[in-house]
Amino acid sequence: MFSEAPRRLAQRFQLQAIATYGVRVHIGVADTWSPAATASAPTGPSDVLRLADHRAVETFLHPLPVDTVHGIGPAQTDTLRRFGLHTAGALAAKPKDIVGRLLGGKEGRLLRDRARGIDPRTITAHRMPESASARTGFPRDECDAASMRAAVLDLVATVDERIRRRDQGARKATLTMGFAGGASVTRARALSAASGHTEDLHSAGVPAPRRHGAPARPGPADCPDRRGP
């Protein structure tokens, strides 16, 4: 999901918000939290405003009224305006000790940093898992193809639920079956397009047992053991 370009990812969020909640959202994109939050207000006609680097952040922030700095309150705004600081750029340019006297040391430094586009809360995209799996077994040796298919279908439904919860789609389905005596066979099949739908995964991952190496007439030694499918 996070491998997508930022603007495209923001547009995906917009579509999901409309489809799920019926509301249109404004999205600001930046490499730190507070500039992105500030940018989410004046987003323009596309409702998405991306600040590609720190220079873009400064160019965007500095002309804005001082009360648009994220986290600044009415009393703080009035104090700054009384001392001639009407824009975010004016606040950013003031020495931190002066801003500290006006707004208090810690709070003043925080708001001055935000006016300069500095925020320690870096936005980090957490890498999503690249695969999902499920496993089951039979309480006894099983030779019935219908039972094996039903077990695999349950596995597919489990995997499908996991990847859809992560808003992902599968590109390949892999099925491994274990047989009595320790033998196993694995088959993988690519999907024509990434999908999180159970029917697509099922059709890609459930060939007949015979096509997985099981003999046409399995004997007791050929039935799947507890490690399969």
Coordinates of N, CA and C in Angstrom, one line a residue:
M1 N 0.8 -1.2 0.0 CA 0.0 0.0 0.0 C 0.9 1.3 0.0
F2 N 1.9 1.3 0.9 CA 2.7 2.5 1.0 C 3.8 2.6 -0.1
S3 N 3.8 1.7 -1.0 CA 4.7 1.8 -2.1 C 4.1 2.8 -3.2
E4 N 2.9 3.2 -3.1 CA 2.2 4.1 -4.0 C 2.7 5.5 -3.8
A5 N 2.7 6.3 -4.9 CA 3.0 7.7 -4.8 C 2.1 8.4 -3.8
P6 N 2.6 9.4 -3.1 CA 1.8 10.0 -2.0 C 0.5 10.6 -2.5
R7 N 0.5 11.2 -3.7 CA -0.8 11.8 -4.2 C -1.8 10.7 -4.5
R8 N -1.3 9.6 -5.1 CA -2.2 8.5 -5.4 C -2.8 7.9 -4.2
L9 N -1.9 7.7 -3.2 CA -2.4 7.1 -1.9 C -3.4 8.0 -1.3
A10 N -3.2 9.3 -1.3 CA -4.2 10.3 -0.7 C -5.5 10.2 -1.4
Q11 N -5.5 10.0 -2.7 CA -6.7 9.9 -3.5 C -7.4 8.6 -3.2
R12 N -6.7 7.5 -2.9 CA -7.3 6.3 -2.4 C -8.0 6.5 -1.1
F13 N -7.4 7.2 -0.2 CA -8.0 7.5 1.1 C -9.3 8.3 0.9
Q14 N -9.3 9.2 0.0 CA -10.5 10.0 -0.3 C -11.6 9.1 -0.8
L15 N -11.3 8.3 -1.8 CA -12.3 7.4 -2.3 C -12.9 6.5 -1.2
Q16 N -12.0 6.0 -0.3 CA -12.5 5.1 0.7 C -13.4 5.8 1.7
A17 N -13.1 7.1 2.0 CA -13.9 7.9 2.9 C -15.2 8.2 2.3
I18 N -15.3 8.5 1.0 CA -16.6 8.7 0.3 C -17.4 7.4 0.3
A19 N -16.8 6.3 0.0 CA -17.5 5.0 -0.2 C -18.0 4.5 1.2
T20 N -17.2 4.7 2.2 CA -17.5 4.2 3.6 C -18.4 5.1 4.4
Y21 N -18.1 6.4 4.4 CA -18.7 7.3 5.3 C -19.5 8.4 4.5
G22 N -19.4 8.5 3.2 CA -20.1 9.5 2.5 C -19.6 10.9 2.7
V23 N -18.3 11.1 3.1 CA -17.8 12.4 3.3 C -16.5 12.6 2.4
R24 N -16.2 13.8 2.0 CA -15.0 14.1 1.3 C -14.0 14.7 2.2
V25 N -12.8 14.3 2.2 CA -11.8 14.7 3.1 C -10.7 15.5 2.4
H26 N -10.1 16.4 3.1 CA -9.0 17.2 2.7 C -7.7 16.6 3.2
I27 N -6.7 16.5 2.4 CA -5.5 15.8 2.8 C -4.3 16.6 2.5
G28 N -3.4 16.8 3.5 CA -2.1 17.4 3.4 C -1.0 16.3 3.5
V29 N -0.1 16.4 2.6 CA 1.0 15.4 2.5 C 2.3 16.1 2.8
A30 N 3.1 15.7 3.8 CA 4.4 16.2 4.1 C 5.2 15.2 4.8
D31 N 6.5 15.4 5.1 CA 7.3 14.4 5.7 C 7.2 14.5 7.2
T32 N 6.6 15.5 7.8 CA 6.4 15.5 9.2 C 4.9 15.9 9.5
W33 N 4.5 15.7 10.7 CA 3.1 15.7 11.1 C 2.4 17.0 11.0
S34 N 3.0 18.0 11.7 CA 2.3 19.3 11.8 C 2.2 20.0 10.4
P35 N 3.2 20.1 9.5 CA 3.0 20.7 8.2 C 1.9 20.0 7.4
A36 N 1.8 18.6 7.5 CA 0.8 17.9 6.8 C -0.6 18.3 7.4
A37 N -0.7 18.4 8.7 CA -2.0 18.8 9.3 C -2.4 20.2 8.9
T38 N -1.4 21.2 8.8 CA -1.7 22.5 8.4 C -2.1 22.5 6.9
A39 N -1.4 21.7 6.1 CA -1.7 21.7 4.7 C -3.0 21.1 4.3
S40 N -3.6 20.4 5.3 CA -4.9 19.7 5.0 C -6.1 20.7 4.9
A41 N -5.9 22.0 5.3 CA -7.0 22.9 5.3 C -7.1 23.6 3.9
P42 N -6.0 24.4 3.4 CA -6.1 25.0 2.1 C -5.6 24.1 1.0
T43 N -6.4 23.0 0.7 CA -5.8 22.0 -0.2 C -6.0 22.4 -1.7
G44 N -6.9 23.3 -2.0 CA -7.1 23.6 -3.4 C -8.1 22.7 -4.1
P45 N -8.3 22.8 -5.4 CA -9.4 22.1 -6.1 C -9.4 20.5 -6.0
S46 N -8.2 20.0 -5.9 CA -8.1 18.5 -5.8 C -8.3 17.9 -4.4
D47 N -8.4 18.8 -3.4 CA -8.5 18.4 -2.0 C -7.3 17.7 -1.5
V48 N -6.2 17.7 -2.2 CA -4.9 17.1 -1.8 C -3.8 18.2 -2.0
L49 N -3.0 18.4 -1.0 CA -1.9 19.3 -1.1 C -0.6 18.6 -0.7
R50 N 0.3 18.4 -1.6 CA 1.5 17.7 -1.2 C 2.7 18.7 -1.1
L51 N 3.4 18.7 0.0 CA 4.6 19.5 0.2 C 5.8 18.5 0.0
A52 N 6.5 18.6 -1.1 CA 7.4 17.6 -1.5 C 8.7 17.6 -0.6
D53 N 9.2 18.7 -0.2 CA 10.4 18.8 0.6 C 10.3 20.0 1.6
H54 N 11.4 20.2 2.3 CA 11.4 21.2 3.4 C 11.2 22.6 2.8
R55 N 11.8 22.8 1.6 CA 11.7 24.2 1.0 C 10.2 24.4 0.6
A56 N 9.5 23.4 0.1 CA 8.1 23.5 -0.2 C 7.3 23.8 1.1
V57 N 7.7 23.2 2.2 CA 7.0 23.4 3.4 C 7.2 24.9 3.9
E58 N 8.4 25.4 3.8 CA 8.6 26.8 4.2 C 7.9 27.8 3.3
T59 N 7.9 27.5 2.0 CA 7.2 28.4 1.0 C 5.7 28.4 1.3
F60 N 5.2 27.2 1.7 CA 3.8 27.2 2.0 C 3.4 27.8 3.3
L61 N 4.2 27.6 4.4 CA 3.9 28.0 5.7 C 4.1 29.5 5.9
H62 N 5.2 30.1 5.5 CA 5.6 31.4 5.9 C 4.6 32.5 5.5
P63 N 3.9 32.5 4.4 CA 2.9 33.6 4.2 C 1.6 33.4 5.0
L64 N 1.4 32.3 5.6 CA 0.1 32.0 6.2 C -0.1 32.9 7.5
P65 N -1.3 33.3 7.8 CA -1.6 34.0 9.1 C -1.0 33.1 10.3
V66 N -0.6 33.8 11.3 CA 0.1 33.1 12.4 C -0.8 32.1 13.1
D67 N -2.2 32.4 13.0 CA -3.1 31.5 13.8 C -3.3 30.2 13.0
T68 N -2.7 30.0 11.8 CA -2.9 28.8 11.1 C -1.8 27.8 11.5
V69 N -0.8 28.2 12.3 CA 0.3 27.3 12.7 C -0.4 26.3 13.6
H70 N -0.2 25.0 13.3 CA -0.9 23.9 14.0 C -0.6 24.0 15.5
G71 N -1.7 24.0 16.3 CA -1.6 23.9 17.7 C -1.6 25.3 18.4
I72 N -1.6 26.4 17.7 CA -1.6 27.7 18.3 C -3.0 28.1 18.7
G73 N -3.2 28.7 19.8 CA -4.5 29.1 20.3 C -4.8 30.6 20.2
P74 N -6.1 31.0 20.4 CA -6.5 32.4 20.3 C -5.6 33.3 21.2
A75 N -5.4 33.0 22.4 CA -4.6 33.8 23.3 C -3.2 34.0 22.8
Q76 N -2.6 32.9 22.4 CA -1.3 33.0 21.8 C -1.2 33.9 20.5
T77 N -2.2 33.7 19.7 CA -2.3 34.5 18.5 C -2.4 36.0 18.8
D78 N -3.3 36.3 19.8 CA -3.4 37.7 20.2 C -2.1 38.3 20.7
T79 N -1.3 37.5 21.5 CA 0.0 38.0 22.0 C 0.9 38.2 20.9
L80 N 1.0 37.3 20.0 CA 2.0 37.5 18.9 C 1.6 38.7 18.0
R81 N 0.3 38.9 17.7 CA -0.1 40.0 16.9 C 0.2 41.3 17.6
R82 N 0.0 41.4 18.9 CA 0.4 42.6 19.6 C 1.8 43.0 19.4
F83 N 2.7 42.1 19.2 CA 4.1 42.3 19.0 C 4.5 42.3 17.6
G84 N 3.5 42.4 16.7 CA 3.7 42.6 15.3 C 4.0 41.3 14.5
L85 N 3.8 40.2 15.1 CA 4.0 38.9 14.4 C 2.7 38.4 13.9
H86 N 2.5 38.7 12.6 CA 1.2 38.3 12.0 C 1.2 37.1 11.1
T87 N 2.4 36.7 10.7 CA 2.4 35.5 9.8 C 3.3 34.4 10.5
A88 N 3.2 33.2 9.9 CA 4.0 32.1 10.4 C 5.5 32.4 10.1
G89 N 5.7 33.1 9.0 CA 7.1 33.4 8.7 C 7.7 34.3 9.7
A90 N 6.9 35.3 10.1 CA 7.4 36.3 11.1 C 7.8 35.5 12.4
L91 N 6.9 34.6 12.8 CA 7.1 33.8 14.0 C 8.4 32.9 13.8
A92 N 8.5 32.3 12.7 CA 9.7 31.5 12.4 C 11.0 32.2 12.4
A93 N 11.0 33.5 12.1 CA 12.2 34.3 12.0 C 12.6 34.9 13.3
K94 N 11.8 34.9 14.3 CA 12.1 35.5 15.6 C 13.1 34.5 16.3
P95 N 14.0 35.1 17.1 CA 14.9 34.2 17.9 C 14.1 33.4 18.9
K96 N 14.5 32.2 19.2 CA 13.7 31.4 20.1 C 13.6 31.9 21.5
D97 N 14.6 32.7 22.0 CA 14.5 33.2 23.3 C 13.4 34.3 23.4
I98 N 13.3 35.1 22.4 CA 12.2 36.1 22.4 C 10.8 35.4 22.3
V99 N 10.7 34.4 21.4 CA 9.4 33.7 21.4 C 9.1 33.0 22.7
G100 N 10.2 32.5 23.4 CA 10.0 31.9 24.7 C 9.5 32.9 25.7
R101 N 9.9 34.1 25.7 CA 9.4 35.1 26.6 C 8.0 35.5 26.3
L102 N 7.6 35.5 25.1 CA 6.2 35.8 24.7 C 5.2 34.7 25.0
L103 N 5.6 33.5 24.7 CA 4.6 32.4 24.8 C 5.0 31.3 25.9
G104 N 6.1 31.5 26.5 CA 6.6 30.5 27.5 C 7.7 29.6 26.8
G105 N 8.7 29.2 27.5 CA 9.8 28.6 26.9 C 9.5 27.4 26.1
K106 N 8.9 26.3 26.7 CA 8.7 25.1 25.9 C 7.6 25.3 24.8
E107 N 6.5 25.9 25.2 CA 5.5 26.1 24.2 C 5.9 27.0 23.1
G108 N 6.6 28.1 23.4 CA 7.1 29.0 22.4 C 8.1 28.3 21.4
R109 N 9.0 27.5 21.9 CA 9.9 26.8 21.0 C 9.2 25.8 20.1
L110 N 8.2 25.2 20.7 CA 7.4 24.2 19.9 C 6.7 24.9 18.7
L111 N 6.0 26.0 19.0 CA 5.2 26.7 18.0 C 6.2 27.4 17.0
R112 N 7.3 27.9 17.4 CA 8.3 28.5 16.5 C 8.8 27.4 15.5
D113 N 9.1 26.2 16.1 CA 9.5 25.1 15.2 C 8.5 24.7 14.2
R114 N 7.2 24.7 14.7 CA 6.2 24.3 13.7 C 6.0 25.4 12.6
A115 N 6.2 26.6 13.0 CA 6.1 27.7 12.0 C 7.2 27.5 11.0
R116 N 8.3 26.9 11.4 CA 9.5 26.7 10.5 C 9.4 25.3 9.7
G117 N 8.3 24.6 10.0 CA 8.1 23.3 9.4 C 8.9 22.2 10.1
I118 N 9.2 22.4 11.3 CA 10.0 21.4 12.1 C 9.1 20.7 13.1
D119 N 9.1 19.4 13.0 CA 8.3 18.6 13.9 C 9.0 17.3 14.1
P120 N 9.3 16.9 15.4 CA 10.0 15.6 15.6 C 9.2 14.4 15.3
R121 N 7.9 14.6 15.1 CA 7.0 13.4 14.8 C 7.0 13.1 13.3
T122 N 8.1 12.5 12.9 CA 8.2 12.2 11.5 C 7.1 11.1 11.1
I123 N 6.5 11.3 10.0 CA 5.5 10.4 9.5 C 6.3 9.2 8.8
T124 N 6.1 8.0 9.4 CA 6.8 6.8 8.9 C 5.8 5.8 8.4
A125 N 6.0 5.4 7.2 CA 5.1 4.3 6.7 C 5.6 3.0 7.1
H126 N 4.8 2.3 7.9 CA 5.1 0.9 8.3 C 4.9 -0.1 7.2
R127 N 5.9 -0.8 6.9 CA 5.8 -1.8 5.9 C 4.8 -2.9 6.2
M128 N 3.9 -3.1 5.3 CA 2.9 -4.2 5.5 C 3.5 -5.5 5.2
P129 N 3.0 -6.6 5.8 CA 3.5 -7.9 5.5 C 3.3 -8.3 4.1
E130 N 4.2 -9.0 3.5 CA 4.2 -9.3 2.1 C 3.5 -10.6 1.8
S131 N 3.0 -11.3 2.8 CA 2.3 -12.5 2.6 C 1.3 -12.8 3.7
A132 N 0.4 -13.7 3.5 CA -0.5 -14.2 4.5 C -0.6 -15.7 4.3
S133 N -0.8 -16.4 5.4 CA -0.9 -17.9 5.3 C -1.8 -18.4 6.4
A134 N -2.2 -19.6 6.1 CA -3.1 -20.4 7.1 C -2.7 -21.9 6.9
R135 N -3.0 -22.6 8.0 CA -2.6 -24.0 8.0 C -3.7 -24.8 8.7
T136 N -3.9 -26.0 8.3 CA -4.8 -26.9 9.0 C -4.4 -28.3 8.8
G137 N -5.0 -29.2 9.5 CA -4.7 -30.7 9.4 C -5.9 -31.5 9.7
F138 N -5.9 -32.8 9.4 CA -7.0 -33.7 9.6 C -6.7 -34.5 10.9
P139 N -7.7 -34.9 11.6 CA -7.5 -35.7 12.8 C -7.2 -37.1 12.5
R140 N -7.3 -37.5 11.3 CA -6.9 -38.9 10.8 C -6.5 -38.8 9.4
D141 N -5.9 -39.9 8.9 CA -5.6 -40.0 7.5 C -6.9 -39.7 6.6
E142 N -6.8 -38.9 5.7 CA -8.0 -38.5 4.9 C -7.7 -38.7 3.4
C143 N -8.5 -39.5 2.7 CA -8.4 -39.8 1.3 C -9.5 -39.2 0.5
D144 N -10.5 -38.6 1.1 CA -11.7 -38.1 0.4 C -11.4 -36.7 -0.2
A145 N -11.5 -36.6 -1.5 CA -11.1 -35.4 -2.2 C -12.0 -34.2 -1.8
A146 N -13.3 -34.5 -1.6 CA -14.3 -33.5 -1.2 C -13.9 -32.9 0.1
S147 N -13.5 -33.7 1.1 CA -13.0 -33.2 2.4 C -11.8 -32.3 2.3
M148 N -10.9 -32.8 1.4 CA -9.7 -32.0 1.2 C -10.0 -30.6 0.6
R149 N -10.9 -30.6 -0.4 CA -11.3 -29.4 -1.0 C -12.0 -28.4 0.0
A150 N -12.8 -29.0 0.8 CA -13.5 -28.2 1.8 C -12.5 -27.6 2.8
A151 N -11.5 -28.4 3.2 CA -10.5 -27.8 4.1 C -9.7 -26.7 3.4
V152 N -9.4 -26.9 2.2 CA -8.6 -25.8 1.5 C -9.5 -24.6 1.3
L153 N -10.8 -24.7 1.1 CA -11.7 -23.6 0.9 C -11.7 -22.8 2.3
D154 N -11.7 -23.5 3.4 CA -11.7 -22.8 4.7 C -10.4 -22.0 4.8
L155 N -9.3 -22.6 4.4 CA -8.0 -21.9 4.5 C -8.0 -20.6 3.6
V156 N -8.6 -20.8 2.4 CA -8.6 -19.6 1.5 C -9.4 -18.5 2.1
A157 N -10.6 -18.8 2.7 CA -11.4 -17.8 3.4 C -10.7 -17.1 4.5
T158 N -9.9 -17.9 5.3 CA -9.1 -17.3 6.4 C -8.0 -16.3 5.8
V159 N -7.3 -16.8 4.8 CA -6.3 -15.9 4.2 C -6.9 -14.7 3.6
D160 N -8.0 -14.8 2.9 CA -8.7 -13.7 2.3 C -9.1 -12.7 3.3
E161 N -9.7 -13.1 4.5 CA -10.0 -12.2 5.5 C -8.8 -11.4 6.0
R162 N -7.7 -12.1 6.2 CA -6.5 -11.4 6.7 C -6.0 -10.3 5.7
I163 N -5.9 -10.6 4.4 CA -5.4 -9.7 3.5 C -6.4 -8.5 3.2
R164 N -7.6 -8.8 3.3 CA -8.6 -7.7 3.1 C -8.6 -6.8 4.3
R165 N -8.4 -7.3 5.5 CA -8.3 -6.5 6.7 C -7.1 -5.5 6.6
R166 N -6.1 -5.9 5.9 CA -4.9 -5.1 5.7 C -5.0 -4.2 4.4
D167 N -6.2 -4.3 3.7 CA -6.4 -3.5 2.5 C -5.3 -3.9 1.4
Q168 N -5.1 -5.2 1.3 CA -4.1 -5.7 0.3 C -4.8 -6.6 -0.7
G169 N -4.1 -7.0 -1.7 CA -4.6 -7.9 -2.7 C -3.5 -9.0 -3.0
A170 N -3.9 -10.2 -3.2 CA -3.0 -11.3 -3.5 C -2.6 -11.3 -4.9
R171 N -1.4 -11.6 -5.3 CA -1.0 -11.8 -6.7 C -0.7 -13.2 -7.0
K172 N -0.5 -14.1 -5.9 CA -0.2 -15.5 -6.2 C -0.7 -16.3 -5.0
A173 N -1.2 -17.5 -5.3 CA -1.7 -18.4 -4.3 C -0.8 -19.7 -4.3
T174 N -0.5 -20.1 -3.2 CA 0.4 -21.3 -3.0 C -0.3 -22.3 -2.1
L175 N -0.3 -23.5 -2.5 CA -0.9 -24.6 -1.7 C 0.1 -25.7 -1.5
T176 N 0.3 -26.1 -0.3 CA 1.2 -27.2 0.1 C 0.4 -28.3 0.7
M177 N 0.6 -29.5 0.3 CA -0.1 -30.6 0.9 C 1.0 -31.6 1.4
G178 N 0.8 -32.1 2.6 CA 1.7 -33.1 3.1 C 1.0 -34.5 3.1
F179 N 1.8 -35.5 2.8 CA 1.2 -36.9 2.8 C 1.8 -37.8 3.8
A180 N 1.1 -38.8 4.2 CA 1.6 -39.8 5.1 C 3.0 -40.3 4.6
G181 N 3.9 -40.5 5.5 CA 5.2 -40.9 5.1 C 6.2 -39.8 5.0
G182 N 5.8 -38.6 5.1 CA 6.7 -37.4 5.0 C 6.7 -36.7 3.7
A183 N 6.2 -37.2 2.7 CA 6.2 -36.5 1.4 C 5.3 -35.3 1.4
S184 N 5.6 -34.3 0.6 CA 4.8 -33.1 0.4 C 4.9 -32.6 -1.0
V185 N 4.0 -31.9 -1.5 CA 4.0 -31.3 -2.8 C 3.4 -29.8 -2.7
T186 N 4.0 -28.9 -3.4 CA 3.6 -27.5 -3.4 C 3.3 -27.1 -4.8
R187 N 2.2 -26.4 -5.0 CA 1.9 -25.8 -6.3 C 1.5 -24.3 -6.0
A188 N 2.1 -23.4 -6.9 CA 1.8 -22.0 -6.9 C 1.2 -21.6 -8.2
R189 N 0.3 -20.6 -8.1 CA -0.4 -20.1 -9.3 C -0.6 -18.6 -9.2
A190 N -0.2 -17.9 -10.2 CA -0.4 -16.4 -10.2 C -1.8 -16.1 -10.6
L191 N -2.3 -15.0 -10.0 CA -3.6 -14.4 -10.3 C -3.4 -13.5 -11.5
S192 N -4.5 -13.3 -12.3 CA -4.4 -12.4 -13.4 C -4.3 -11.0 -13.0
A193 N -4.8 -10.7 -11.8 CA -4.7 -9.3 -11.2 C -4.8 -9.5 -9.7
A194 N -4.2 -8.5 -9.0 CA -4.2 -8.6 -7.5 C -5.6 -8.6 -7.0
S195 N -5.9 -9.4 -6.1 CA -7.3 -9.6 -5.6 C -7.3 -10.0 -4.2
G196 N -8.4 -9.6 -3.5 CA -8.6 -10.0 -2.1 C -10.0 -10.7 -2.0
H197 N -10.5 -11.2 -3.2 CA -11.8 -11.8 -3.2 C -11.6 -13.3 -3.1
T198 N -12.5 -13.9 -2.2 CA -12.4 -15.4 -2.0 C -12.5 -16.2 -3.2
E199 N -13.4 -15.8 -4.1 CA -13.6 -16.6 -5.3 C -12.3 -16.6 -6.2
D200 N -11.6 -15.5 -6.3 CA -10.4 -15.4 -7.1 C -9.3 -16.3 -6.5
L201 N -9.1 -16.2 -5.2 CA -8.1 -17.0 -4.5 C -8.4 -18.5 -4.6
H202 N -9.7 -18.8 -4.5 CA -10.1 -20.2 -4.5 C -9.8 -20.8 -5.9
S203 N -10.2 -20.0 -6.9 CA -10.0 -20.6 -8.3 C -8.5 -20.7 -8.6
A204 N -7.7 -19.8 -8.0 CA -6.2 -19.9 -8.3 C -5.5 -20.9 -7.5
G205 N -6.1 -21.3 -6.3 CA -5.3 -22.2 -5.4 C -5.9 -23.5 -5.1
V206 N -6.9 -24.0 -5.8 CA -7.5 -25.3 -5.4 C -7.6 -26.2 -6.7
P207 N -6.5 -26.6 -7.2 CA -6.6 -27.6 -8.3 C -7.0 -29.0 -7.7
A208 N -7.4 -29.9 -8.5 CA -7.8 -31.2 -8.0 C -6.6 -31.9 -7.3
P209 N -6.8 -32.7 -6.2 CA -5.7 -33.4 -5.5 C -4.8 -34.2 -6.4
R210 N -5.4 -34.8 -7.5 CA -4.6 -35.6 -8.4 C -3.5 -34.7 -9.1
R211 N -3.8 -33.4 -9.4 CA -2.9 -32.5 -10.0 C -1.8 -32.1 -9.1
H212 N -2.0 -32.4 -7.8 CA -1.0 -32.0 -6.8 C -0.1 -33.2 -6.5
G213 N -0.2 -34.2 -7.3 CA 0.7 -35.4 -7.2 C 0.1 -36.6 -6.5
A214 N -1.2 -36.5 -6.1 CA -1.8 -37.6 -5.4 C -2.2 -38.6 -6.5
P215 N -2.0 -39.9 -6.2 CA -2.4 -40.9 -7.2 C -3.9 -40.9 -7.5
A216 N -4.3 -41.5 -8.6 CA -5.7 -41.6 -8.9 C -6.5 -42.4 -7.9
R217 N -5.8 -43.5 -7.4 CA -6.5 -44.3 -6.4 C -5.6 -44.4 -5.2
P218 N -5.7 -43.4 -4.3 CA -4.8 -43.4 -3.2 C -5.0 -44.6 -2.2
G219 N -3.9 -45.1 -1.8 CA -4.0 -46.1 -0.7 C -3.7 -45.5 0.6
P220 N -3.6 -46.3 1.7 CA -3.4 -45.8 3.0 C -2.2 -45.0 3.2
A221 N -1.1 -45.3 2.4 CA 0.1 -44.6 2.6 C 0.1 -43.3 1.8
D222 N -0.9 -43.1 1.0 CA -0.9 -41.9 0.1 C -1.8 -40.8 0.7
C223 N -2.5 -41.1 1.7 CA -3.5 -40.0 2.3 C -2.7 -38.9 2.9
P224 N -3.2 -37.7 2.9 CA -2.5 -36.6 3.6 C -2.4 -36.8 5.1
D225 N -1.3 -36.5 5.6 CA -1.2 -36.6 7.1 C -1.6 -35.3 7.7
R226 N -1.2 -35.2 9.0 CA -1.7 -34.0 9.8 C -1.1 -32.7 9.4
R227 N -0.1 -32.7 8.5 CA 0.5 -31.5 8.1 C -0.2 -30.9 6.9
G228 N -1.1 -31.5 6.3 CA -1.7 -31.0 5.1 C -3.2 -30.7 5.3
P229 N -3.8 -30.1 4.3 CA -3.2 -29.4 3.2 C -2.6 -28.1 3.6

